[in-house]
């Protein structure tokens, strides 16, 4: 029996498995980039908030650069720059490097806003109780501030997951690249893109719902 889907004679059932594997690569590159970028972004957000003029004037332009330049241009430039200095990176490593920096630039503003959301009276109260600066950050600022900006962080994470499709220009076979390959072979763009959209929805929806439940739990 043929494993070809009826009506759409060019699309085969094993093509769905091919797209599922590509979706797994999308999750992998997105998850690593989001985790690394979030950690770096939180550190940079704290530096922008508590650092001196030199720290802020150094970090600010760099972060603005990554937020302002289109991600596609960043990917192409970095992928072609490293071989020039003798450090060739494959598409996966290049994608993680650029996506992590891009995520960090976005999360920096989120983390900074979270710190600023904790009012001075509360921070002074914690210090008057004998807390050190780091105890104040650990037990007061971060728990309250990060909860306040958690929805914004979820938005960043979902955006990075969708933007990871741009890594396809480097040859990394993630979901969009796999879709392009199948469209070229089957000439069924509507069907392939519909399946790809369903995969993206399946990847994004659980994160969105989980964040919503967390917000409701924190609010209760």
Short mmCIF file of N, CA, C and O in Angstrom, two decimals, residues 120-177:
data_model
loop_
_atom_site.label_atom_id
_atom_site.label_comp_id
_atom_site.label_asym_id
_atom_site.label_seq_id
_atom_site.Cartn_x
_atom_site.Cartn_y
_atom_site.Cartn_z
N UNK A 120 11.38 51.53 45.90
CA UNK A 120 12.43 51.86 46.86
C UNK A 120 11.99 51.65 48.31
O UNK A 120 12.79 51.18 49.12
N UNK A 121 10.75 52.00 48.69
CA UNK A 121 10.34 51.76 50.09
C UNK A 121 10.49 50.30 50.51
O UNK A 121 10.94 50.01 51.62
N UNK A 122 10.13 49.37 49.61
CA UNK A 122 10.26 47.96 49.95
C UNK A 122 11.71 47.56 50.08
O UNK A 122 12.09 46.80 50.99
N UNK A 123 12.55 48.08 49.22
CA UNK A 123 13.97 47.74 49.28
C UNK A 123 14.61 48.34 50.52
O UNK A 123 15.46 47.71 51.16
N UNK A 124 14.22 49.55 50.86
CA UNK A 124 14.76 50.16 52.08
C UNK A 124 14.30 49.40 53.31
O UNK A 124 15.05 49.26 54.28
N UNK A 125 13.07 48.90 53.28
CA UNK A 125 12.56 48.13 54.41
C UNK A 125 13.37 46.85 54.60
O UNK A 125 13.69 46.46 55.72
N UNK A 126 13.71 46.19 53.47
CA UNK A 126 14.50 44.96 53.58
C UNK A 126 15.89 45.25 54.11
O UNK A 126 16.43 44.48 54.92
N UNK A 127 16.47 46.38 53.72
CA UNK A 127 17.80 46.72 54.22
C UNK A 127 17.74 47.10 55.69
O UNK A 127 18.67 46.82 56.46
N UNK A 128 16.63 47.73 56.10
CA UNK A 128 16.49 48.11 57.51
C UNK A 128 16.33 46.90 58.41
O UNK A 128 16.58 46.98 59.62
N UNK A 129 15.91 45.77 57.81
CA UNK A 129 15.80 44.52 58.57
C UNK A 129 17.13 43.80 58.71
O UNK A 129 17.20 42.72 59.29
N UNK A 130 18.16 44.40 58.15
CA UNK A 130 19.50 43.82 58.28
C UNK A 130 19.95 42.99 57.10
O UNK A 130 20.99 42.35 57.14
N UNK A 131 19.16 42.98 56.02
CA UNK A 131 19.56 42.23 54.83
C UNK A 131 20.72 42.93 54.12
O UNK A 131 20.76 44.16 54.05
N UNK A 132 21.62 42.12 53.59
CA UNK A 132 22.68 42.66 52.76
C UNK A 132 22.12 42.98 51.37
O UNK A 132 20.97 42.64 51.06
N UNK A 133 22.93 43.58 50.53
CA UNK A 133 22.47 43.90 49.17
C UNK A 133 22.08 42.63 48.43
O UNK A 133 21.02 42.58 47.77
N UNK A 134 22.90 41.58 48.53
CA UNK A 134 22.62 40.35 47.80
C UNK A 134 21.43 39.61 48.37
O UNK A 134 20.68 38.96 47.65
N UNK A 135 21.24 39.68 49.69
CA UNK A 135 20.04 39.09 50.29
C UNK A 135 18.79 39.82 49.83
O UNK A 135 17.75 39.20 49.56
N UNK A 136 18.89 41.14 49.73
CA UNK A 136 17.78 41.94 49.23
C UNK A 136 17.43 41.53 47.80
O UNK A 136 16.26 41.36 47.45
N UNK A 137 18.47 41.35 46.96
CA UNK A 137 18.24 40.94 45.58
C UNK A 137 17.62 39.55 45.51
O UNK A 137 16.70 39.30 44.72
N UNK A 138 18.13 38.65 46.34
CA UNK A 138 17.69 37.24 46.25
C UNK A 138 16.29 37.02 46.81
O UNK A 138 15.49 36.29 46.21
N UNK A 139 15.98 37.64 47.94
CA UNK A 139 14.73 37.33 48.62
C UNK A 139 13.61 38.34 48.36
O UNK A 139 12.44 38.05 48.65
N UNK A 140 13.96 39.51 47.86
CA UNK A 140 12.94 40.54 47.65
C UNK A 140 12.82 40.93 46.18
O UNK A 140 11.76 40.79 45.57
N UNK A 141 13.92 41.41 45.61
CA UNK A 141 13.86 41.99 44.26
C UNK A 141 13.55 40.95 43.20
O UNK A 141 12.61 41.10 42.41
N UNK A 142 14.35 39.88 43.16
CA UNK A 142 14.15 38.89 42.09
C UNK A 142 12.81 38.17 42.16
O UNK A 142 12.11 38.06 41.15
N UNK A 143 12.37 37.69 43.35
CA UNK A 143 11.06 37.01 43.39
C UNK A 143 9.91 37.90 42.95
O UNK A 143 9.01 37.47 42.23
N UNK A 144 9.92 39.16 43.39
CA UNK A 144 8.83 40.07 43.04
C UNK A 144 8.98 40.58 41.61
O UNK A 144 8.04 40.59 40.82
N UNK A 145 10.20 41.02 41.28
CA UNK A 145 10.43 41.61 39.96
C UNK A 145 10.24 40.64 38.82
O UNK A 145 9.61 40.98 37.80
N UNK A 146 10.75 39.42 38.97
CA UNK A 146 10.64 38.46 37.89
C UNK A 146 9.20 37.99 37.68
O UNK A 146 8.79 37.71 36.56
N UNK A 147 8.44 37.92 38.75
CA UNK A 147 7.02 37.60 38.59
C UNK A 147 6.30 38.69 37.81
O UNK A 147 5.43 38.41 36.98
N UNK A 148 6.67 39.94 38.08
CA UNK A 148 6.00 41.06 37.43
C UNK A 148 6.23 41.06 35.92
O UNK A 148 5.36 41.47 35.15
N UNK A 149 7.41 40.61 35.50
CA UNK A 149 7.74 40.68 34.07
C UNK A 149 7.71 39.30 33.41
O UNK A 149 8.11 39.17 32.25
N UNK A 150 7.19 38.30 34.11
CA UNK A 150 7.15 36.96 33.54
C UNK A 150 6.36 36.91 32.23
O UNK A 150 6.80 36.27 31.27
N UNK A 151 5.19 37.56 32.13
CA UNK A 151 4.48 37.55 30.84
C UNK A 151 5.31 38.12 29.70
O UNK A 151 5.25 37.63 28.57
N UNK A 152 6.09 39.18 30.00
CA UNK A 152 6.95 39.77 28.96
C UNK A 152 8.03 38.77 28.54
O UNK A 152 8.37 38.68 27.35
N UNK A 153 8.57 38.01 29.51
CA UNK A 153 9.59 37.02 29.17
C UNK A 153 9.00 35.92 28.29
O UNK A 153 9.66 35.45 27.35
N UNK A 154 7.77 35.50 28.59
CA UNK A 154 7.12 34.48 27.76
C UNK A 154 6.98 34.99 26.33
O UNK A 154 7.20 34.25 25.37
N UNK A 155 6.62 36.25 26.19
CA UNK A 155 6.53 36.84 24.85
C UNK A 155 7.85 36.80 24.12
O UNK A 155 7.90 36.51 22.92
N UNK A 156 8.94 37.08 24.84
CA UNK A 156 10.27 37.00 24.24
C UNK A 156 10.58 35.57 23.81
O UNK A 156 11.09 35.32 22.71
N UNK A 157 10.28 34.60 24.70
CA UNK A 157 10.57 33.20 24.39
C UNK A 157 9.81 32.73 23.15
O UNK A 157 10.36 32.05 22.27
N UNK A 158 8.53 33.08 23.06
CA UNK A 158 7.74 32.69 21.90
C UNK A 158 8.26 33.36 20.63
O UNK A 158 8.29 32.75 19.56
N UNK A 159 8.67 34.61 20.76
CA UNK A 159 9.21 35.32 19.60
C UNK A 159 10.50 34.67 19.11
O UNK A 159 10.71 34.50 17.90
N UNK A 160 11.37 34.28 20.04
CA UNK A 160 12.63 33.65 19.66
C UNK A 160 12.37 32.30 19.00
O UNK A 160 13.05 31.93 18.03
N UNK A 161 11.39 31.56 19.51
CA UNK A 161 11.07 30.28 18.89
C UNK A 161 10.65 30.45 17.43
O UNK A 161 11.06 29.69 16.55
N UNK A 162 9.85 31.47 17.17
CA UNK A 162 9.43 31.72 15.79
C UNK A 162 10.58 32.29 14.95
O UNK A 162 10.74 31.93 13.78
N UNK A 163 11.39 33.15 15.56
CA UNK A 163 12.51 33.74 14.83
C UNK A 163 13.61 32.72 14.52
O UNK A 163 14.44 32.96 13.64
N UNK A 164 13.60 31.58 15.23
CA UNK A 164 14.60 30.55 14.95
C UNK A 164 14.47 30.02 13.52
O UNK A 164 15.40 29.40 12.99
N UNK A 165 13.32 30.27 12.88
CA UNK A 165 13.13 29.85 11.49
C UNK A 165 14.14 30.53 10.57
O UNK A 165 14.48 29.99 9.51
N UNK A 166 14.66 31.69 10.99
CA UNK A 166 15.61 32.41 10.14
C UNK A 166 16.96 31.69 10.05
O UNK A 166 17.74 31.96 9.13
N UNK A 167 17.23 30.79 10.99
CA UNK A 167 18.48 30.03 10.93
C UNK A 167 18.52 29.14 9.69
O UNK A 167 19.57 28.65 9.28
N UNK A 168 17.38 28.95 9.06
CA UNK A 168 17.31 28.14 7.84
C UNK A 168 18.19 28.71 6.73
O UNK A 168 18.64 27.97 5.85
N UNK A 169 18.44 30.03 6.76
CA UNK A 169 19.27 30.63 5.70
C UNK A 169 20.71 30.14 5.79
O UNK A 169 21.47 30.25 4.82
N UNK A 170 21.10 29.61 6.95
CA UNK A 170 22.46 29.09 7.12
C UNK A 170 22.56 27.62 6.72
O UNK A 170 23.65 27.06 6.71
N UNK A 171 21.42 27.02 6.42
CA UNK A 171 21.42 25.61 6.02
C UNK A 171 20.99 24.66 7.12
O UNK A 171 20.98 23.44 6.91
N UNK A 172 20.65 25.19 8.28
CA UNK A 172 20.18 24.35 9.38
C UNK A 172 18.76 23.88 9.08
O UNK A 172 17.86 24.70 8.85
N UNK A 173 18.55 22.58 9.08
CA UNK A 173 17.25 22.03 8.68
C UNK A 173 16.32 22.01 9.88
O UNK A 173 16.18 20.99 10.56
N UNK A 174 15.71 23.16 10.17
CA UNK A 174 14.66 23.21 11.18
C UNK A 174 13.32 23.15 10.46
O UNK A 174 13.26 22.78 9.29
N UNK A 175 12.26 23.53 11.13
CA UNK A 175 10.92 23.31 10.59
C UNK A 175 10.68 24.07 9.28
O UNK A 175 10.12 23.51 8.33
N UNK A 176 11.08 25.32 9.23
CA UNK A 176 10.84 26.08 8.00
C UNK A 176 11.67 25.55 6.85
O UNK A 176 11.17 25.43 5.71
N UNK A 177 12.92 25.23 7.11
CA UNK A 177 13.79 24.69 6.06
C UNK A 177 13.24 23.36 5.54
O UNK A 177 13.23 23.11 4.33
#
